[in-house]
PDB file of C-alpha atoms and ligand atoms in Angstrom:
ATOM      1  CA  UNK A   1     -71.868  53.872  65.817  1.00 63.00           C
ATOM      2  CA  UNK A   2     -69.011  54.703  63.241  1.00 73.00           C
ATOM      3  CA  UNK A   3     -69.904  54.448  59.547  1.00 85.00           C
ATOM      4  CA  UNK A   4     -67.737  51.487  57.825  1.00 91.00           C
ATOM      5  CA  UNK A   5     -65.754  52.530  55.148  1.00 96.00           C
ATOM      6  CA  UNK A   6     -66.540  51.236  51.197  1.00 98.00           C
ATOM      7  CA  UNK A   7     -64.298  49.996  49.151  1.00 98.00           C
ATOM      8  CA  UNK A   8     -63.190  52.030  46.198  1.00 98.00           C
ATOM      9  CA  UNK A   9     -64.961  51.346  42.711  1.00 98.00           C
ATOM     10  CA  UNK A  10     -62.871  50.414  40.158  1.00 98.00           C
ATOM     11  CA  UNK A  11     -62.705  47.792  37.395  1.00 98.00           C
ATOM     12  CA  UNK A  12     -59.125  45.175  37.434  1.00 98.00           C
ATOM     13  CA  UNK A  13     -58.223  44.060  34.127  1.00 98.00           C
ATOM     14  CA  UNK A  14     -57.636  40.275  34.524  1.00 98.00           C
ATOM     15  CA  UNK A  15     -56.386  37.404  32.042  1.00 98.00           C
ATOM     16  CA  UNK A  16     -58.398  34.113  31.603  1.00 97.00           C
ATOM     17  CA  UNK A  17     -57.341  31.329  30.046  1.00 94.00           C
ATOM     18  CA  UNK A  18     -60.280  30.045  27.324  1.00 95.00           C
ATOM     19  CA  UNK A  19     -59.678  27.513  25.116  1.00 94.00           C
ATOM     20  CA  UNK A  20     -61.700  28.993  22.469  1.00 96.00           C
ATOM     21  CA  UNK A  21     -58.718  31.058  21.975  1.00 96.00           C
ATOM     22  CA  UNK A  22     -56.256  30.602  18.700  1.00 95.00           C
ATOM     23  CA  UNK A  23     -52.491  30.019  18.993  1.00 94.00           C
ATOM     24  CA  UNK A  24     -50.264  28.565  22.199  1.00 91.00           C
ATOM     25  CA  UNK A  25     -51.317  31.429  24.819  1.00 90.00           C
ATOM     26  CA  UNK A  26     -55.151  30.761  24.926  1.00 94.00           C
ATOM     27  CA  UNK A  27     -55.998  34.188  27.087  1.00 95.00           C
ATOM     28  CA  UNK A  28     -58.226  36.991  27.329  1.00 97.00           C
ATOM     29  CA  UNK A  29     -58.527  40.048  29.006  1.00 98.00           C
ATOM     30  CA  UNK A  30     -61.815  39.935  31.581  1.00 98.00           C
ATOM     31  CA  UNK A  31     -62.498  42.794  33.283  1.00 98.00           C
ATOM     32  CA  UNK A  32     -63.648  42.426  36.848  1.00 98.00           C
ATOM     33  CA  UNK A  33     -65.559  44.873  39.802  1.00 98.00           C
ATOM     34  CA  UNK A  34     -64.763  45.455  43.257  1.00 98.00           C
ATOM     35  CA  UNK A  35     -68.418  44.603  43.666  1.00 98.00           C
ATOM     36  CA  UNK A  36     -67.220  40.993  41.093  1.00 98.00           C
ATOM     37  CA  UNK A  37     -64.752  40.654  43.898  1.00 98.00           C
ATOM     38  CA  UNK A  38     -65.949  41.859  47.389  1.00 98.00           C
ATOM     39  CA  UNK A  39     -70.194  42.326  46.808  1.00 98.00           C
ATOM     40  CA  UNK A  40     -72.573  39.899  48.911  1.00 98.00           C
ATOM     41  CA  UNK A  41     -70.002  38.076  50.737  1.00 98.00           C
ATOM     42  CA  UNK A  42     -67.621  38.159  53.807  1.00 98.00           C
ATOM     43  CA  UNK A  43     -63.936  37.864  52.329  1.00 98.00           C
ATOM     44  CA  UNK A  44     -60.237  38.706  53.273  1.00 98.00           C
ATOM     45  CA  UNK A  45     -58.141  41.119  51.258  1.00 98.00           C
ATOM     46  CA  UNK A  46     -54.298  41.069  51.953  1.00 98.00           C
ATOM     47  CA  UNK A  47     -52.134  43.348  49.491  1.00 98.00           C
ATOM     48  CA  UNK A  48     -48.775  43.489  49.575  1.00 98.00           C
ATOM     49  CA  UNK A  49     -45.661  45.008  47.533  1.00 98.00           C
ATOM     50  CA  UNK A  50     -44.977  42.660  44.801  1.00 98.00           C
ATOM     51  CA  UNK A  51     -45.405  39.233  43.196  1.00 98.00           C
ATOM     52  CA  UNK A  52     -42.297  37.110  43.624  1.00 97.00           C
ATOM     53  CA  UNK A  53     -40.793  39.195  46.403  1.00 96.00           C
ATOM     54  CA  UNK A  54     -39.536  37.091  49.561  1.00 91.00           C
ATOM     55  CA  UNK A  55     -41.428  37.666  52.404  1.00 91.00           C
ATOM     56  CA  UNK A  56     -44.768  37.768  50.764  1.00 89.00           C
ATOM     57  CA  UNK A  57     -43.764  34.166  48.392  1.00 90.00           C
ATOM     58  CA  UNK A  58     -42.525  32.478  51.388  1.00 92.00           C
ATOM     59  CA  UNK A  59     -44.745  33.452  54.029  1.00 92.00           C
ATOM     60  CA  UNK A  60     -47.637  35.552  53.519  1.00 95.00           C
ATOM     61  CA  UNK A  61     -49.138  33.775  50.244  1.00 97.00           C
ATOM     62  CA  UNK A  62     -48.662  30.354  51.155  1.00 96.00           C
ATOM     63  CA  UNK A  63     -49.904  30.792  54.480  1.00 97.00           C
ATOM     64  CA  UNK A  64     -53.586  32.329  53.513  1.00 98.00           C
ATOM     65  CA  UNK A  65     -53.251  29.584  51.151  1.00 98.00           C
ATOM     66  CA  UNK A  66     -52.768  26.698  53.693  1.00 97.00           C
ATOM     67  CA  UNK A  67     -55.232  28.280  56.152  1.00 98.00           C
ATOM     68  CA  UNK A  68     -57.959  29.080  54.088  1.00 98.00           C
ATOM     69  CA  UNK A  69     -60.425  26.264  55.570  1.00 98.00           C
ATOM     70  CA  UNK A  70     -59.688  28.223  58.859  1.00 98.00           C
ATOM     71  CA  UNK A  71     -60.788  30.905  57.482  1.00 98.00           C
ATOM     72  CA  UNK A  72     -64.004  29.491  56.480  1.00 98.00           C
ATOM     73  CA  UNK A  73     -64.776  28.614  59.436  1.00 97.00           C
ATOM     74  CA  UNK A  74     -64.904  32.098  60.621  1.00 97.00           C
ATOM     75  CA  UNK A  75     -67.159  33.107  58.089  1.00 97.00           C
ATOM     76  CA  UNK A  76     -64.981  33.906  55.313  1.00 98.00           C
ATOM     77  CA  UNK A  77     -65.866  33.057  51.794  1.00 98.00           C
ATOM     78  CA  UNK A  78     -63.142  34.451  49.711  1.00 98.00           C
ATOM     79  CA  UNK A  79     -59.310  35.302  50.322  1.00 98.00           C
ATOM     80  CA  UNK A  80     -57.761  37.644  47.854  1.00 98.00           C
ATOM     81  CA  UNK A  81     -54.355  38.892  47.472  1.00 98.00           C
ATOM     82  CA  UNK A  82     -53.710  42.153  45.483  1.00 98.00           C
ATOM     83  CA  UNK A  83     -50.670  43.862  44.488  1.00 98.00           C
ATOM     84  CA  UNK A  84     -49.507  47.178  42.069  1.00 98.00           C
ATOM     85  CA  UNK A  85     -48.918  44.074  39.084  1.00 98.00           C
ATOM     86  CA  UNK A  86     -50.281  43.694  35.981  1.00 98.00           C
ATOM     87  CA  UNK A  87     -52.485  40.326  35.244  1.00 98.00           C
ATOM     88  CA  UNK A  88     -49.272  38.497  33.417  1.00 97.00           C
ATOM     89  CA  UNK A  89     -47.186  38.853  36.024  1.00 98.00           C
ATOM     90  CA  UNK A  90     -50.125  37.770  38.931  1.00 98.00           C
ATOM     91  CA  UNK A  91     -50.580  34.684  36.824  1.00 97.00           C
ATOM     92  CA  UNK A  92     -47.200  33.733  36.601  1.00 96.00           C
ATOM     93  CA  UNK A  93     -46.754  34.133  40.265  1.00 97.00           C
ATOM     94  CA  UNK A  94     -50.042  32.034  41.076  1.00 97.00           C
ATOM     95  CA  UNK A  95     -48.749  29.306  38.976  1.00 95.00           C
ATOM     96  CA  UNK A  96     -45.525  29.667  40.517  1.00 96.00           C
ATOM     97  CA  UNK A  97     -46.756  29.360  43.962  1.00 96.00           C
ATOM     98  CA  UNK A  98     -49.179  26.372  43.219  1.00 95.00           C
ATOM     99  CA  UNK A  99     -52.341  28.257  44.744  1.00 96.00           C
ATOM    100  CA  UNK A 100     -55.324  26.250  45.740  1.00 96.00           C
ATOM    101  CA  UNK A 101     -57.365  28.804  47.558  1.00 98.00           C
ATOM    102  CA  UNK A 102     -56.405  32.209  47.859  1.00 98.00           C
ATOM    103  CA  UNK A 103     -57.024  34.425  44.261  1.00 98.00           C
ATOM    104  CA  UNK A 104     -54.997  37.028  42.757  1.00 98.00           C
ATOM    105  CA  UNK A 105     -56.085  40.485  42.040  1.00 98.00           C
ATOM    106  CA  UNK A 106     -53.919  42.644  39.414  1.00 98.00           C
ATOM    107  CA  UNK A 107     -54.174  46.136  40.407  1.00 98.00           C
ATOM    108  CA  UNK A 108     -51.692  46.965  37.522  1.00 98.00           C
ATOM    109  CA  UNK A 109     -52.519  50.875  37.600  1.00 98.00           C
ATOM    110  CA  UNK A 110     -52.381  51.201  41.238  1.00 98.00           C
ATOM    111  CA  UNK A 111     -55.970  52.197  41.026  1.00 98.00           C
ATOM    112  CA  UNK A 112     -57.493  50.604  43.694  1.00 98.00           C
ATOM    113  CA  UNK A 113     -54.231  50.697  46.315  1.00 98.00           C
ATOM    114  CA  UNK A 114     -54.148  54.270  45.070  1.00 98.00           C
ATOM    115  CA  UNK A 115     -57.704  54.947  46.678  1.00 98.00           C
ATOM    116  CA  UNK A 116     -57.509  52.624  49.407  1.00 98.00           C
ATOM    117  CA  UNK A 117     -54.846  54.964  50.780  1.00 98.00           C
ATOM    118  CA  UNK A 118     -52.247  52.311  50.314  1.00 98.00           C
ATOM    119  CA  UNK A 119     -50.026  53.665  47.635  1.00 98.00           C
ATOM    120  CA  UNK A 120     -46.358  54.190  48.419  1.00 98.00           C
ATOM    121  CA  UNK A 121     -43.148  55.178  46.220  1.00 98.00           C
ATOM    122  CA  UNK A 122     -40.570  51.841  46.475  1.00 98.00           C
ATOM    123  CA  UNK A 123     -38.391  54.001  44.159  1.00 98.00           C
ATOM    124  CA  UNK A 124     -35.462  52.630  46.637  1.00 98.00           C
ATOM    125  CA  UNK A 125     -35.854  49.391  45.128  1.00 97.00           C
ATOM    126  CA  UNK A 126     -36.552  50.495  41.901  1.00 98.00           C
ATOM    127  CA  UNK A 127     -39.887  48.841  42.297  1.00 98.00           C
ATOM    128  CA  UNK A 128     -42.190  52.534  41.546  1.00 98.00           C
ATOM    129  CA  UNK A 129     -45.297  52.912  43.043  1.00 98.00           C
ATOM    130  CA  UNK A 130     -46.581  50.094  44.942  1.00 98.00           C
ATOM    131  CA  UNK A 131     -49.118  48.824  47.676  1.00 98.00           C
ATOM    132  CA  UNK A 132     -48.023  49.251  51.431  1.00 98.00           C
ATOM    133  CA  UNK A 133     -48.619  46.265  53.113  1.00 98.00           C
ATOM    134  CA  UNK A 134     -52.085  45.839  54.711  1.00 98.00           C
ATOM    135  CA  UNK A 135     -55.528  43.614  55.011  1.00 98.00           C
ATOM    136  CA  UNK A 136     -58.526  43.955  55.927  1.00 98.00           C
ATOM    137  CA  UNK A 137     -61.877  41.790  56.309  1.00 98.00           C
ATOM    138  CA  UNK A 138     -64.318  42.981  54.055  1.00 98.00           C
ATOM    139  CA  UNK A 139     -68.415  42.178  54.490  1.00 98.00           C
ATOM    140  CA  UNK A 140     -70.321  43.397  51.090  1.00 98.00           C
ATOM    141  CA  UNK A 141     -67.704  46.206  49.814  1.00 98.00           C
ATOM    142  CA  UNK A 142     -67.608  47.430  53.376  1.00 98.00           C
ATOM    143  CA  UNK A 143     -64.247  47.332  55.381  1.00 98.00           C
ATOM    144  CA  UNK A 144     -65.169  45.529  58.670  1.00 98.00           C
ATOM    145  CA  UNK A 145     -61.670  45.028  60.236  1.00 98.00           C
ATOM    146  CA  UNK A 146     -58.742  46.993  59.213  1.00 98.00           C
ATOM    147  CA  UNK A 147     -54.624  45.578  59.438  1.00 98.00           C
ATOM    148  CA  UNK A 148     -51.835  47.552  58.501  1.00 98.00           C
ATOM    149  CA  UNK A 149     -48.770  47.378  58.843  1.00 98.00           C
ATOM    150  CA  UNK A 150     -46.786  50.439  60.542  1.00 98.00           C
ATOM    151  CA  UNK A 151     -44.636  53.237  59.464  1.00 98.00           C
ATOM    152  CA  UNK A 152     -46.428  53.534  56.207  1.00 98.00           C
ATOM    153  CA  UNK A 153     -44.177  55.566  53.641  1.00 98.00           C
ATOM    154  CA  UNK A 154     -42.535  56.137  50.950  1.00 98.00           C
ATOM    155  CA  UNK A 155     -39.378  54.409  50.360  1.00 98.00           C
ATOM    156  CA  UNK A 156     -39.238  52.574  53.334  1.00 98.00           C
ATOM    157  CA  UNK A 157     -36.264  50.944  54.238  1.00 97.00           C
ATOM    158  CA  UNK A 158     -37.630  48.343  56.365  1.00 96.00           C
ATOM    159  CA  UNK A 159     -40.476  45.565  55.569  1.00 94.00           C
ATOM    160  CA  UNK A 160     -42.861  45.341  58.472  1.00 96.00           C
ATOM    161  CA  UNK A 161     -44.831  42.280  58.504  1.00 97.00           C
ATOM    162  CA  UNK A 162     -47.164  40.973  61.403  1.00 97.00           C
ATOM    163  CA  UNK A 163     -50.471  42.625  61.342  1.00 98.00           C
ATOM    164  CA  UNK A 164     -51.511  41.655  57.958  1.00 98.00           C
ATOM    165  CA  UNK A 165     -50.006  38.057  59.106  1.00 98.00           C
ATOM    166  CA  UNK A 166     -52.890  35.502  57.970  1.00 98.00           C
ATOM    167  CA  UNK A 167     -52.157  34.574  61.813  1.00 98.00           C
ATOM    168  CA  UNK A 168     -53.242  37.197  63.390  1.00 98.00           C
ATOM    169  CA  UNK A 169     -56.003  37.922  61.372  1.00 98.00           C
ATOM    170  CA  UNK A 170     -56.706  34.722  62.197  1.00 98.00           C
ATOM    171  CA  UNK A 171     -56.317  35.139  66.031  1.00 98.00           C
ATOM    172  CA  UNK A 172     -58.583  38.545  65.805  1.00 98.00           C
ATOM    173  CA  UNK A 173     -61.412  36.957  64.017  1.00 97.00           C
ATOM    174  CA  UNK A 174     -61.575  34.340  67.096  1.00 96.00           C
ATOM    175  CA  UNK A 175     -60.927  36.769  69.748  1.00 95.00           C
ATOM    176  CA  UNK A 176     -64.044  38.997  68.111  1.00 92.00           C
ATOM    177  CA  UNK A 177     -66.106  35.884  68.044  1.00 92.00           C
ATOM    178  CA  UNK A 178     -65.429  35.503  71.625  1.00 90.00           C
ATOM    179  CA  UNK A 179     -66.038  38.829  72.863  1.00 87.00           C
ATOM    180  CA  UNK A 180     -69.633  38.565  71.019  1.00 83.00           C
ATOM    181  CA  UNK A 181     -70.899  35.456  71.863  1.00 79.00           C
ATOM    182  CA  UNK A 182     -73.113  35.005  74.737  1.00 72.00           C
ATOM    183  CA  UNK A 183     -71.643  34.277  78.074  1.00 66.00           C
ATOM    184  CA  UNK A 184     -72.568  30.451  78.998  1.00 60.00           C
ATOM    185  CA  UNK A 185     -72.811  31.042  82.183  1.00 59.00           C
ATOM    186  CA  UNK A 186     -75.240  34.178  82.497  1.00 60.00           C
ATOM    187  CA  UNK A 187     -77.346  32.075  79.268  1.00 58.00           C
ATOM    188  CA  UNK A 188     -77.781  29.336  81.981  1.00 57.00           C
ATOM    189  CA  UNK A 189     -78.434  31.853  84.755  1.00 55.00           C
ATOM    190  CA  UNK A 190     -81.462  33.211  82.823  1.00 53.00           C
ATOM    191  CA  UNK A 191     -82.942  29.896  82.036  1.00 52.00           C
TER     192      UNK A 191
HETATM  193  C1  BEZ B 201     -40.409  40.831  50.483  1.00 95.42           C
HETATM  194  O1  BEZ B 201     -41.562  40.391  50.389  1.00 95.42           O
HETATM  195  O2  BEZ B 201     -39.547  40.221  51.091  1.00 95.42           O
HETATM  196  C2  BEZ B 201     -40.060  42.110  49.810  1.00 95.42           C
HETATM  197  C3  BEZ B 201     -41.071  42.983  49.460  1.00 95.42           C
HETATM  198  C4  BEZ B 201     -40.751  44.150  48.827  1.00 95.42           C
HETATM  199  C5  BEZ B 201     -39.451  44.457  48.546  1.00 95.42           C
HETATM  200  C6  BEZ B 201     -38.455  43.586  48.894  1.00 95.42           C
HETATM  201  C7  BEZ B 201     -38.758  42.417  49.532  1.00 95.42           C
END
């Protein structure tokens, strides 16, 4: 049986709004855990290059977004979408996008994408260091399904998108549930 991978440690530094805060920007910093994030519970990480960019405001985000009950019924209690931005900028973009379901994870530093593996240079764009897209299912800080897009590089010219679709992580999770579940036929057989 192969060992499933952990998630890497680290602590995000988030903005909440609390009214208990002075002045016309009532926000504070919070800072939150992988295990905050991904610890006893079955959730979907998708990371991706930047907040605002094209594919991943027109497609990818809303998408997770709009299928999140699907999700749930697949056992997933949490969809998350990470990228190498700092908490202001996240928020903005989760206002912008009018989220209902899916958080936002600022991984400002690069910390986490850094450890994951996931780190690539998008000097061509003048973007720095930034996440490679990928997703993965993740059961209690442990990385139970893996997506990731190919030809992972630095300064890629091209922006592959398909495996860390919300559809086909979508169309895995039912394909694994039907590969495990108990063949009517041979249940009856046995009876
Ligand atoms: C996009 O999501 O379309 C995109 C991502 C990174 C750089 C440029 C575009």
């Amino acid at each position: 049986m192969t060992m499933k991978k952990r998630v890497p440690f680290v602590t995000f530094r988030t903005r909440v709004r609390d009214e208990t805060v002075d002045g016309p920007n009532p926000y504070r910093w919070e800072n939150k855990t992988t295990e905050d994030y991904f610890g006893g519970r079955r959730t979907i990480l998708f990371s991706l290059p930047g907040a605002f960019t094209p594919t991943c405001s027109t497609y990818q985000l809303p998408d997770f977004d709009k299928l999140y009950e699907e999700f749930e019924k697949h056992g997933i209690e949490s969809v998350y979408c990470l990228s190498v931005n700092d908490a202001f900028v996240m928020n903005a973009w989760g206002k912008a996008s009018g989220l209902k379901k899916v958080k936002l994870i600022p991984d400002g530093s690069g910390e986490f994408t850094r450890k994951m593996g996931m780190l690539v240079a998008k000097d061509n764009l003048g973007f720095g260091l930034r996440s490679w897209r990928y997703a993965a299912v993740i059961n209690d800080c442990l990385i139970e399904q893996w997506f990731v897009e190919e030809g992972l590089s630095d300064n890629c010219e091209t922006d592959p998108y398909g495996a860390s679709s919300p559809q086909n992580i979508l169309k895995t999770l039912k394909s694994l549930e039907t590969e495990s579940a108990p063949d009517q036929s041979e249940r009856l057989t046995a009876l």
